[in-house]
mmCIF file of N, CA and C in Angstrom:
data_model
loop_
_atom_site.group_PDB
_atom_site.id
_atom_site.type_symbol
_atom_site.label_atom_id
_atom_site.label_comp_id
_atom_site.label_asym_id
_atom_site.label_seq_id
_atom_site.Cartn_x
_atom_site.Cartn_y
_atom_site.Cartn_z
ATOM 1 N N UNK D 161 10.782 2.118 -32.332
ATOM 2 C CA UNK D 161 10.935 1.486 -32.362
ATOM 3 C C UNK D 161 12.419 0.617 -31.615
ATOM 4 N N UNK D 162 13.019 0.909 -30.484
ATOM 5 C CA UNK D 162 14.539 0.648 -30.945
ATOM 6 C C UNK D 162 13.872 -0.453 -29.858
ATOM 7 N N UNK D 163 14.417 -1.620 -29.745
ATOM 8 C CA UNK D 163 14.809 -2.916 -29.191
ATOM 9 C C UNK D 163 16.658 -3.715 -28.098
ATOM 10 N N UNK D 164 16.685 -3.468 -27.547
ATOM 11 C CA UNK D 164 18.310 -3.752 -26.628
ATOM 12 C C UNK D 164 18.174 -5.211 -25.676
ATOM 13 N N UNK D 165 18.811 -5.967 -25.743
ATOM 14 C CA UNK D 165 18.505 -7.391 -25.318
ATOM 15 C C UNK D 165 19.876 -6.363 -23.954
ATOM 16 N N UNK D 166 19.215 -7.279 -23.516
ATOM 17 C CA UNK D 166 19.239 -7.578 -21.536
ATOM 18 C C UNK D 166 19.937 -8.061 -20.796
ATOM 19 N N UNK D 167 20.503 -9.061 -20.878
ATOM 20 C CA UNK D 167 20.916 -10.805 -21.090
ATOM 21 C C UNK D 167 19.521 -11.455 -21.448
ATOM 22 N N UNK D 168 18.814 -12.112 -21.009
ATOM 23 C CA UNK D 168 17.765 -12.984 -21.662
ATOM 24 C C UNK D 168 16.514 -12.242 -21.695
ATOM 25 N N UNK D 169 16.235 -10.846 -21.555
ATOM 26 C CA UNK D 169 14.925 -9.503 -21.359
ATOM 27 C C UNK D 169 15.709 -8.712 -22.548
ATOM 28 N N UNK D 170 14.858 -8.805 -23.587
ATOM 29 C CA UNK D 170 14.496 -7.415 -24.265
ATOM 30 C C UNK D 170 14.068 -6.498 -23.742
ATOM 31 N N UNK D 171 14.113 -5.685 -24.182
ATOM 32 C CA UNK D 171 14.082 -3.713 -23.510
ATOM 33 C C UNK D 171 13.115 -2.841 -24.897
ATOM 34 N N UNK D 172 12.043 -2.744 -24.637
ATOM 35 C CA UNK D 172 11.132 -1.768 -26.220
ATOM 36 C C UNK D 172 11.837 -0.593 -25.947
ATOM 37 N N UNK D 173 12.545 0.104 -26.294
ATOM 38 C CA UNK D 173 12.262 1.726 -25.889
ATOM 39 C C UNK D 173 11.492 2.478 -26.960
ATOM 40 N N UNK D 174 10.697 3.400 -27.041
ATOM 41 C CA UNK D 174 10.012 4.641 -27.856
ATOM 42 C C UNK D 174 10.285 5.501 -28.071
ATOM 43 N N UNK D 175 10.777 6.154 -29.155
ATOM 44 C CA UNK D 175 11.825 7.900 -29.606
ATOM 45 C C UNK D 175 10.622 8.547 -28.378
ATOM 46 N N UNK D 176 10.621 9.851 -27.792
ATOM 47 C CA UNK D 176 9.952 10.615 -28.112
ATOM 48 C C UNK D 176 9.532 11.194 -29.255
ATOM 49 N N UNK D 177 8.164 12.531 -29.123
ATOM 50 C CA UNK D 177 7.793 12.839 -29.373
ATOM 51 C C UNK D 177 8.621 14.433 -29.697
ATOM 52 N N UNK D 178 8.693 14.701 -30.815
ATOM 53 C CA UNK D 178 9.856 15.493 -31.491
ATOM 54 C C UNK D 178 7.908 17.214 -30.334
ATOM 55 N N UNK D 179 8.858 18.240 -29.739
ATOM 56 C CA UNK D 179 10.061 18.744 -29.257
ATOM 57 C C UNK D 179 10.014 17.591 -27.942
ATOM 58 N N UNK D 180 9.363 16.767 -27.710
ATOM 59 C CA UNK D 180 9.846 16.681 -25.879
ATOM 60 C C UNK D 180 11.221 15.489 -26.638
ATOM 61 N N UNK D 181 11.541 16.060 -24.599
ATOM 62 C CA UNK D 181 12.495 14.839 -25.110
ATOM 63 C C UNK D 181 11.651 13.618 -23.766
ATOM 64 N N UNK D 182 12.260 12.797 -23.948
ATOM 65 C CA UNK D 182 11.686 10.798 -22.988
ATOM 66 C C UNK D 182 12.983 11.090 -22.074
ATOM 67 N N UNK D 183 11.702 10.586 -20.335
ATOM 68 C CA UNK D 183 13.027 11.144 -19.334
ATOM 69 C C UNK D 183 12.176 9.631 -19.042
ATOM 70 N N UNK D 184 12.457 8.193 -19.010
ATOM 71 C CA UNK D 184 13.144 7.535 -18.533
ATOM 72 C C UNK D 184 13.492 6.899 -17.096
ATOM 73 N N UNK D 185 12.925 6.444 -16.097
ATOM 74 C CA UNK D 185 13.758 6.314 -14.570
ATOM 75 C C UNK D 185 13.434 4.372 -14.474
ATOM 76 N N UNK D 186 14.398 4.125 -13.687
ATOM 77 C CA UNK D 186 14.329 3.127 -12.588
ATOM 78 C C UNK D 186 14.813 3.108 -11.235
ATOM 79 N N UNK D 187 14.334 2.162 -11.133
ATOM 80 C CA UNK D 187 15.307 1.819 -9.320
ATOM 81 C C UNK D 187 15.636 0.557 -9.213
ATOM 82 N N UNK D 188 16.428 0.562 -8.084
ATOM 83 C CA UNK D 188 16.309 -0.913 -7.324
ATOM 84 C C UNK D 188 17.145 -0.622 -6.127
ATOM 85 N N UNK D 189 15.542 -1.413 -5.649
ATOM 86 C CA UNK D 189 15.704 -0.913 -3.737
ATOM 87 C C UNK D 189 15.784 -2.637 -2.716
ATOM 88 N N UNK D 190 16.644 -2.912 -1.987
ATOM 89 C CA UNK D 190 16.710 -3.533 -1.519
ATOM 90 C C UNK D 190 15.676 -3.331 0.367
ATOM 91 N N UNK D 191 15.165 -4.356 0.340
ATOM 92 C CA UNK D 191 15.010 -4.239 1.144
ATOM 93 C C UNK D 191 15.280 -4.602 2.664
ATOM 94 N N UNK D 192 16.012 -5.456 2.777
ATOM 95 C CA UNK D 192 16.816 -5.111 4.428
ATOM 96 C C UNK D 192 17.566 -3.914 4.343
ATOM 97 N N UNK D 193 17.878 -3.476 3.581
ATOM 98 C CA UNK D 193 18.722 -2.770 4.016
ATOM 99 C C UNK D 193 18.001 -1.000 4.025
ATOM 100 N N UNK D 194 17.052 -0.527 2.838
ATOM 101 C CA UNK D 194 16.360 -0.490 2.747
ATOM 102 C C UNK D 194 17.599 1.464 2.504
ATOM 103 N N UNK D 195 17.750 0.276 1.212
ATOM 104 C CA UNK D 195 18.940 1.226 0.441
ATOM 105 C C UNK D 195 18.318 1.142 -1.073
ATOM 106 N N UNK D 196 18.077 2.286 -2.088
ATOM 107 C CA UNK D 196 17.738 2.419 -2.999
ATOM 108 C C UNK D 196 18.752 2.890 -3.737
ATOM 109 N N UNK D 197 18.897 2.499 -5.121
ATOM 110 C CA UNK D 197 19.382 3.712 -6.541
ATOM 111 C C UNK D 197 18.248 3.973 -7.578
ATOM 112 N N UNK D 198 18.788 5.258 -7.557
ATOM 113 C CA UNK D 198 17.451 5.202 -9.276
ATOM 114 C C UNK D 198 18.801 5.525 -9.641
ATOM 115 N N UNK D 199 17.830 4.949 -11.048
ATOM 116 C CA UNK D 199 18.781 6.207 -12.766
ATOM 117 C C UNK D 199 17.862 6.645 -13.107
ATOM 118 N N UNK D 200 17.914 7.608 -14.496
ATOM 119 C CA UNK D 200 16.610 8.057 -14.796
ATOM 120 C C UNK D 200 17.857 8.574 -16.345
ATOM 121 N N UNK D 201 17.718 8.619 -17.077
ATOM 122 C CA UNK D 201 17.939 9.339 -18.042
ATOM 123 C C UNK D 201 16.544 9.961 -18.795
ATOM 124 N N UNK D 202 17.542 10.932 -19.704
ATOM 125 C CA UNK D 202 16.680 12.501 -20.875
ATOM 126 C C UNK D 202 17.381 12.067 -21.995
ATOM 127 N N UNK D 203 16.454 11.509 -23.455
ATOM 128 C CA UNK D 203 16.753 11.154 -24.598
ATOM 129 C C UNK D 203 15.993 12.742 -25.112
ATOM 130 N N UNK D 204 16.103 12.681 -26.130
ATOM 131 C CA UNK D 204 15.909 13.598 -27.356
ATOM 132 C C UNK D 204 15.127 13.329 -27.958
ATOM 133 N N UNK D 205 14.229 13.500 -28.528
ATOM 134 C CA UNK D 205 13.308 12.391 -29.969
ATOM 135 C C UNK D 205 13.595 11.647 -31.280
ATOM 136 N N UNK D 206 15.154 11.857 -30.613
ATOM 137 C CA UNK D 206 15.661 10.802 -31.856
ATOM 138 C C UNK D 206 16.834 10.229 -31.198
ATOM 139 N N UNK D 207 16.390 9.747 -30.090
ATOM 140 C CA UNK D 207 17.227 9.379 -29.288
ATOM 141 C C UNK D 207 19.224 8.719 -27.957
ATOM 142 N N UNK D 208 19.586 10.373 -28.773
ATOM 143 C CA UNK D 208 20.292 11.658 -28.404
ATOM 144 C C UNK D 208 20.168 12.336 -27.148
ATOM 145 N N UNK D 209 20.835 10.954 -26.186
ATOM 146 C CA UNK D 209 21.411 11.213 -24.585
ATOM 147 C C UNK D 209 21.784 12.340 -24.376
ATOM 148 N N UNK D 210 20.730 13.088 -23.594
ATOM 149 C CA UNK D 210 20.504 14.980 -23.448
ATOM 150 C C UNK D 210 21.515 14.709 -21.308
ATOM 151 N N UNK D 211 20.476 13.870 -20.927
ATOM 152 C CA UNK D 211 21.204 14.174 -19.470
ATOM 153 C C UNK D 211 21.608 12.617 -19.243
ATOM 154 N N UNK D 212 21.733 12.357 -17.365
ATOM 155 C CA UNK D 212 21.000 11.238 -17.606
ATOM 156 C C UNK D 212 21.744 11.046 -15.661
ATOM 157 N N UNK D 213 21.751 11.245 -14.807
ATOM 158 C CA UNK D 213 21.921 10.057 -13.511
ATOM 159 C C UNK D 213 21.549 9.018 -12.909
ATOM 160 N N UNK D 214 21.810 9.264 -11.332
ATOM 161 C CA UNK D 214 21.775 8.484 -10.390
ATOM 162 C C UNK D 214 22.273 8.371 -9.420
ATOM 163 N N UNK D 215 21.189 7.883 -7.675
ATOM 164 C CA UNK D 215 20.722 8.477 -7.068
ATOM 165 C C UNK D 215 21.427 7.437 -6.220
ATOM 166 N N UNK D 216 22.150 6.894 -5.068
ATOM 167 C CA UNK D 216 21.290 6.417 -3.898
ATOM 168 C C UNK D 216 21.800 6.833 -1.796
ATOM 169 N N UNK D 217 19.865 6.436 -2.110
ATOM 170 C CA UNK D 217 19.500 6.885 -1.191
ATOM 171 C C UNK D 217 19.269 5.835 -0.190
ATOM 172 N N UNK D 218 19.690 6.286 1.587
ATOM 173 C CA UNK D 218 19.364 5.396 2.467
ATOM 174 C C UNK D 218 17.769 5.578 3.091
ATOM 175 N N UNK D 219 17.320 4.660 3.613
ATOM 176 C CA UNK D 219 16.119 4.709 5.090
ATOM 177 C C UNK D 219 14.875 4.445 3.883
ATOM 178 N N UNK D 220 14.902 4.371 3.106
ATOM 179 C CA UNK D 220 13.582 4.663 2.138
ATOM 180 C C UNK D 220 12.593 3.705 2.932
ATOM 181 N N UNK D 221 10.987 3.267 2.973
ATOM 182 C CA UNK D 221 10.109 2.373 2.748
ATOM 183 C C UNK D 221 10.293 1.069 1.777
ATOM 184 N N UNK D 222 9.752 1.994 1.329
ATOM 185 C CA UNK D 222 9.030 0.729 0.459
ATOM 186 C C UNK D 222 9.273 1.069 -0.578
ATOM 187 N N UNK D 223 8.680 -0.009 -1.741
ATOM 188 C CA UNK D 223 8.465 0.623 -2.922
ATOM 189 C C UNK D 223 8.103 1.482 -3.145
ATOM 190 N N UNK D 224 6.793 1.816 -3.683
ATOM 191 C CA UNK D 224 6.157 2.476 -3.676
ATOM 192 C C UNK D 224 7.185 4.026 -3.998
ATOM 193 N N UNK D 225 7.890 4.427 -3.088
ATOM 194 C CA UNK D 225 8.271 5.666 -1.931
ATOM 195 C C UNK D 225 9.532 6.391 -2.713
ATOM 196 N N UNK D 226 9.551 4.247 -3.634
ATOM 197 C CA UNK D 226 11.544 4.947 -3.984
ATOM 198 C C UNK D 226 11.097 5.093 -5.956
ATOM 199 N N UNK D 227 10.112 4.412 -6.076
ATOM 200 C CA UNK D 227 9.082 5.455 -7.529
ATOM 201 C C UNK D 227 9.102 6.135 -7.975
ATOM 202 N N UNK D 228 8.518 7.003 -6.142
ATOM 203 C CA UNK D 228 8.122 8.708 -6.815
ATOM 204 C C UNK D 228 9.152 9.142 -5.712
ATOM 205 N N UNK D 229 10.081 8.949 -5.501
ATOM 206 C CA UNK D 229 11.128 9.780 -5.310
ATOM 207 C C UNK D 229 12.417 9.443 -6.445
ATOM 208 N N UNK D 230 12.110 8.918 -7.051
ATOM 209 C CA UNK D 230 12.672 8.255 -8.919
ATOM 210 C C UNK D 230 12.009 9.731 -9.305
ATOM 211 N N UNK D 231 10.647 8.893 -9.541
ATOM 212 C CA UNK D 231 10.145 10.002 -10.103
ATOM 213 C C UNK D 231 10.412 12.806 -10.485
ATOM 214 N N UNK D 232 11.043 11.623 -9.058
ATOM 215 C CA UNK D 232 11.198 13.539 -8.543
ATOM 216 C C UNK D 232 11.923 13.960 -9.283
ATOM 217 N N UNK D 233 13.366 13.079 -8.271
ATOM 218 C CA UNK D 233 15.011 13.409 -8.829
ATOM 219 C C UNK D 233 15.092 13.494 -10.504
ATOM 220 N N UNK D 234 13.856 13.013 -10.734
ATOM 221 C CA UNK D 234 15.204 12.544 -12.906
ATOM 222 C C UNK D 234 13.648 13.631 -13.991
ATOM 223 N N UNK D 235 12.301 14.153 -12.733
ATOM 224 C CA UNK D 235 12.038 15.281 -12.778
ATOM 225 C C UNK D 235 12.559 16.726 -12.598
ATOM 226 N N UNK D 236 13.538 17.495 -12.164
ATOM 227 C CA UNK D 236 14.570 17.683 -11.331
ATOM 228 C C UNK D 236 15.643 18.267 -11.681
ATOM 229 N N UNK D 237 15.728 17.020 -12.647
ATOM 230 C CA UNK D 237 16.802 16.576 -13.667
ATOM 231 C C UNK D 237 16.746 17.865 -14.625
ATOM 232 N N UNK D 238 14.936 17.197 -15.145
ATOM 233 C CA UNK D 238 15.191 17.460 -16.747
ATOM 234 C C UNK D 238 15.184 19.128 -16.514
ATOM 235 N N UNK D 239 14.381 19.910 -14.983
ATOM 236 C CA UNK D 239 14.112 21.505 -15.129
ATOM 237 C C UNK D 239 15.097 21.766 -15.302
ATOM 238 N N UNK D 240 16.268 21.512 -14.377
ATOM 239 C CA UNK D 240 17.534 21.881 -13.470
ATOM 240 C C UNK D 240 18.056 23.013 -15.392
ATOM 241 N N UNK D 241 18.296 21.550 -16.128
ATOM 242 C CA UNK D 241 18.514 21.565 -17.787
ATOM 243 C C UNK D 241 18.212 22.323 -18.598
ATOM 244 N N UNK D 242 16.778 22.978 -18.131
ATOM 245 C CA UNK D 242 16.276 23.604 -18.993
ATOM 246 C C UNK D 242 14.944 23.470 -19.876
ATOM 247 N N UNK D 243 14.386 22.120 -19.329
ATOM 248 C CA UNK D 243 14.101 21.137 -20.612
ATOM 249 C C UNK D 243 12.149 22.130 -20.161
ATOM 250 N N UNK D 244 11.088 21.863 -20.983
ATOM 251 C CA UNK D 244 9.775 22.882 -21.126
ATOM 252 C C UNK D 244 9.412 22.416 -21.664
ATOM 253 N N UNK D 245 9.560 20.797 -22.382
ATOM 254 C CA UNK D 245 8.482 19.435 -22.952
ATOM 255 C C UNK D 245 8.821 18.044 -22.698
ATOM 256 N N UNK D 246 8.154 17.348 -21.498
ATOM 257 C CA UNK D 246 8.370 16.341 -21.162
ATOM 258 C C UNK D 246 7.821 15.201 -21.410
ATOM 259 N N UNK D 247 7.636 14.145 -21.697
ATOM 260 C CA UNK D 247 7.540 12.644 -21.477
ATOM 261 C C UNK D 247 8.145 11.809 -20.436
ATOM 262 N N UNK D 248 8.026 12.100 -19.276
ATOM 263 C CA UNK D 248 8.067 11.132 -18.095
ATOM 264 C C UNK D 248 7.179 9.115 -18.253
ATOM 265 N N UNK D 249 8.095 8.207 -18.051
ATOM 266 C CA UNK D 249 8.053 6.922 -18.717
ATOM 267 C C UNK D 249 9.357 6.271 -16.959
ATOM 268 N N UNK D 250 8.206 5.227 -16.454
ATOM 269 C CA UNK D 250 9.084 5.069 -14.894
ATOM 270 C C UNK D 250 7.947 3.099 -15.459
ATOM 271 N N UNK D 251 8.002 2.214 -13.789
ATOM 272 C CA UNK D 251 8.301 1.772 -13.859
ATOM 273 C C UNK D 251 6.325 1.262 -13.089
ATOM 274 N N UNK D 252 5.893 2.722 -12.135
ATOM 275 C CA UNK D 252 5.510 2.041 -10.830
ATOM 276 C C UNK D 252 3.304 2.625 -11.749
ATOM 277 N N UNK D 253 3.064 2.257 -11.904
ATOM 278 C CA UNK D 253 2.164 2.293 -12.952
ATOM 279 C C UNK D 253 1.188 3.525 -11.752
ATOM 280 N N UNK D 254 1.145 2.429 -10.445
ATOM 281 C CA UNK D 254 -0.022 3.070 -9.705
ATOM 282 C C UNK D 254 0.866 4.988 -9.455
ATOM 283 N N UNK D 255 2.160 5.361 -9.157
ATOM 284 C CA UNK D 255 2.471 6.570 -8.770
ATOM 285 C C UNK D 255 2.610 7.449 -9.578
ATOM 286 N N UNK D 256 2.567 6.928 -11.671
ATOM 287 C CA UNK D 256 2.105 7.538 -11.770
ATOM 288 C C UNK D 256 0.016 8.347 -11.794
ATOM 289 N N UNK D 257 -0.030 7.020 -12.013
ATOM 290 C CA UNK D 257 -1.583 7.522 -12.315
ATOM 291 C C UNK D 257 -1.900 8.769 -10.625
ATOM 292 N N UNK D 258 -0.995 8.379 -9.842
ATOM 293 C CA UNK D 258 -1.917 9.470 -8.739
ATOM 294 C C UNK D 258 -0.588 10.681 -9.217
ATOM 295 N N UNK D 259 0.782 10.795 -9.453
ATOM 296 C CA UNK D 259 0.965 12.374 -9.704
ATOM 297 C C UNK D 259 -0.574 13.143 -10.806
ATOM 298 N N UNK D 260 -0.983 12.608 -12.349
ATOM 299 C CA UNK D 260 -1.534 13.157 -12.363
ATOM 300 C C UNK D 260 -3.257 13.571 -12.342
ATOM 301 N N UNK D 261 -3.347 12.832 -11.420
ATOM 302 C CA UNK D 261 -5.017 12.536 -10.186
ATOM 303 C C UNK D 261 -4.017 14.502 -10.221
ATOM 304 N N UNK D 262 -5.767 14.877 -10.389
ATOM 305 C CA UNK D 262 -5.625 17.088 -9.089
ATOM 306 C C UNK D 262 -6.142 16.440 -7.755
ATOM 307 N N UNK D 263 -6.884 14.971 -7.835
ATOM 308 C CA UNK D 263 -7.763 15.413 -6.444
ATOM 309 C C UNK D 263 -6.537 15.077 -4.894
ATOM 310 N N UNK D 264 -6.767 15.387 -4.044
ATOM 311 C CA UNK D 264 -5.849 15.377 -2.525
ATOM 312 C C UNK D 264 -5.543 14.332 -2.299
ATOM 313 N N UNK D 265 -4.037 14.167 -2.588
ATOM 314 C CA UNK D 265 -3.299 12.771 -2.457
ATOM 315 C C UNK D 265 -3.378 12.400 -0.969
ATOM 316 N N UNK D 266 -3.893 11.204 0.273
ATOM 317 C CA UNK D 266 -4.189 11.287 1.013
ATOM 318 C C UNK D 266 -2.993 9.631 2.173
ATOM 319 N N UNK D 267 -2.513 9.243 1.042
ATOM 320 C CA UNK D 267 -1.817 7.835 1.169
ATOM 321 C C UNK D 267 -0.596 7.928 1.060
ATOM 322 N N UNK D 268 0.580 7.879 1.914
ATOM 323 C CA UNK D 268 1.660 7.146 3.062
ATOM 324 C C UNK D 268 2.810 7.746 1.885
ATOM 325 N N UNK D 269 2.770 8.521 0.592
ATOM 326 C CA UNK D 269 3.922 8.569 0.013
ATOM 327 C C UNK D 269 2.808 10.249 -0.421
ATOM 328 N N UNK D 270 2.685 10.622 0.494
ATOM 329 C CA UNK D 270 1.050 11.961 -0.451
ATOM 330 C C UNK D 270 2.617 12.756 -0.523
ATOM 331 N N UNK D 271 3.422 13.426 0.033
ATOM 332 C CA UNK D 271 4.469 14.539 0.045
ATOM 333 C C UNK D 271 5.106 14.001 -1.056
ATOM 334 N N UNK D 272 5.465 12.903 -1.313
ATOM 335 C CA UNK D 272 6.214 12.409 -2.326
ATOM 336 C C UNK D 272 5.172 12.964 -3.374
ATOM 337 N N UNK D 273 4.431 12.922 -3.858
ATOM 338 C CA UNK D 273 2.948 12.818 -4.690
ATOM 339 C C UNK D 273 2.926 14.367 -4.874
ATOM 340 N N UNK D 274 3.049 15.338 -4.216
ATOM 341 C CA UNK D 274 3.248 17.093 -3.681
ATOM 342 C C UNK D 274 3.566 17.117 -4.587
ATOM 343 N N UNK D 275 5.024 16.382 -3.883
ATOM 344 C CA UNK D 275 6.059 17.142 -4.743
ATOM 345 C C UNK D 275 5.883 17.520 -6.311
ATOM 346 N N UNK D 276 6.343 16.328 -6.814
ATOM 347 C CA UNK D 276 5.648 15.290 -8.457
ATOM 348 C C UNK D 276 5.115 16.035 -9.592
ATOM 349 N N UNK D 277 3.871 17.020 -8.556
ATOM 350 C CA UNK D 277 2.965 17.706 -9.249
ATOM 351 C C UNK D 277 3.250 18.772 -9.455
ATOM 352 N N UNK D 278 4.193 19.442 -8.700
ATOM 353 C CA UNK D 278 4.997 20.920 -8.581
ATOM 354 C C UNK D 278 5.796 20.654 -9.004
ATOM 355 N N UNK D 279 6.485 19.751 -9.729
ATOM 356 C CA UNK D 279 7.512 19.847 -10.314
ATOM 357 C C UNK D 279 6.879 20.214 -11.824
ATOM 358 N N UNK D 280 5.720 19.080 -11.731
ATOM 359 C CA UNK D 280 5.456 18.877 -13.395
ATOM 360 C C UNK D 280 4.675 19.825 -13.988
ATOM 361 N N UNK D 281 3.971 21.223 -12.820
ATOM 362 C CA UNK D 281 4.190 22.206 -13.590
ATOM 363 C C UNK D 281 4.529 23.007 -14.060
ATOM 364 N N UNK D 282 6.072 22.584 -13.467
ATOM 365 C CA UNK D 282 7.521 23.571 -13.704
ATOM 366 C C UNK D 282 6.690 23.855 -15.814
ATOM 367 N N UNK D 283 6.930 22.316 -16.269
ATOM 368 C CA UNK D 283 6.869 22.499 -17.809
ATOM 369 C C UNK D 283 5.934 22.377 -18.438
ATOM 370 N N UNK D 284 6.100 22.846 -19.440
ATOM 371 C CA UNK D 284 4.517 23.221 -20.579
ATOM 372 C C UNK D 284 3.154 22.695 -20.496
ATOM 373 N N UNK D 285 4.191 20.370 -20.835
ATOM 374 C CA UNK D 285 3.018 19.576 -21.191
ATOM 375 C C UNK D 285 3.465 18.727 -20.739
ATOM 376 N N UNK D 286 3.716 18.472 -19.548
ATOM 377 C CA UNK D 286 3.799 16.950 -19.952
ATOM 378 C C UNK D 286 3.245 16.224 -19.834
ATOM 379 N N UNK D 287 4.355 15.076 -20.206
ATOM 380 C CA UNK D 287 3.277 13.445 -20.974
ATOM 381 C C UNK D 287 3.342 12.894 -19.016
ATOM 382 N N UNK D 288 2.648 11.839 -18.938
ATOM 383 C CA UNK D 288 3.013 10.655 -17.769
ATOM 384 C C UNK D 288 3.054 9.544 -19.117
#
């Protein structure tokens, strides 16, 4: 485990299991302007940064939509880079659980969840 001091907060990051790459994503959401910033990074099992990205989007409904969109963006980056074994880690347990479930999605973020599931099926054995 790697511990990083970020101001008064200590962030713990654990290495992925070989041959997996680990995708971490995080979001910042401004409620009044409905703007979001998504940051994501892909690291090897040894902690080497293999890819990263940042997206700024406008007019997003709420925090759940933001997290779901971040999962799509990070999965798309990993797919574009040619990775086949991924471990995905994000802030929203609710969104990740919905992506993992096989039942029909009926929430207002269903389009995002369906897209994330579709992308996840492109990998051999995705871990969430």
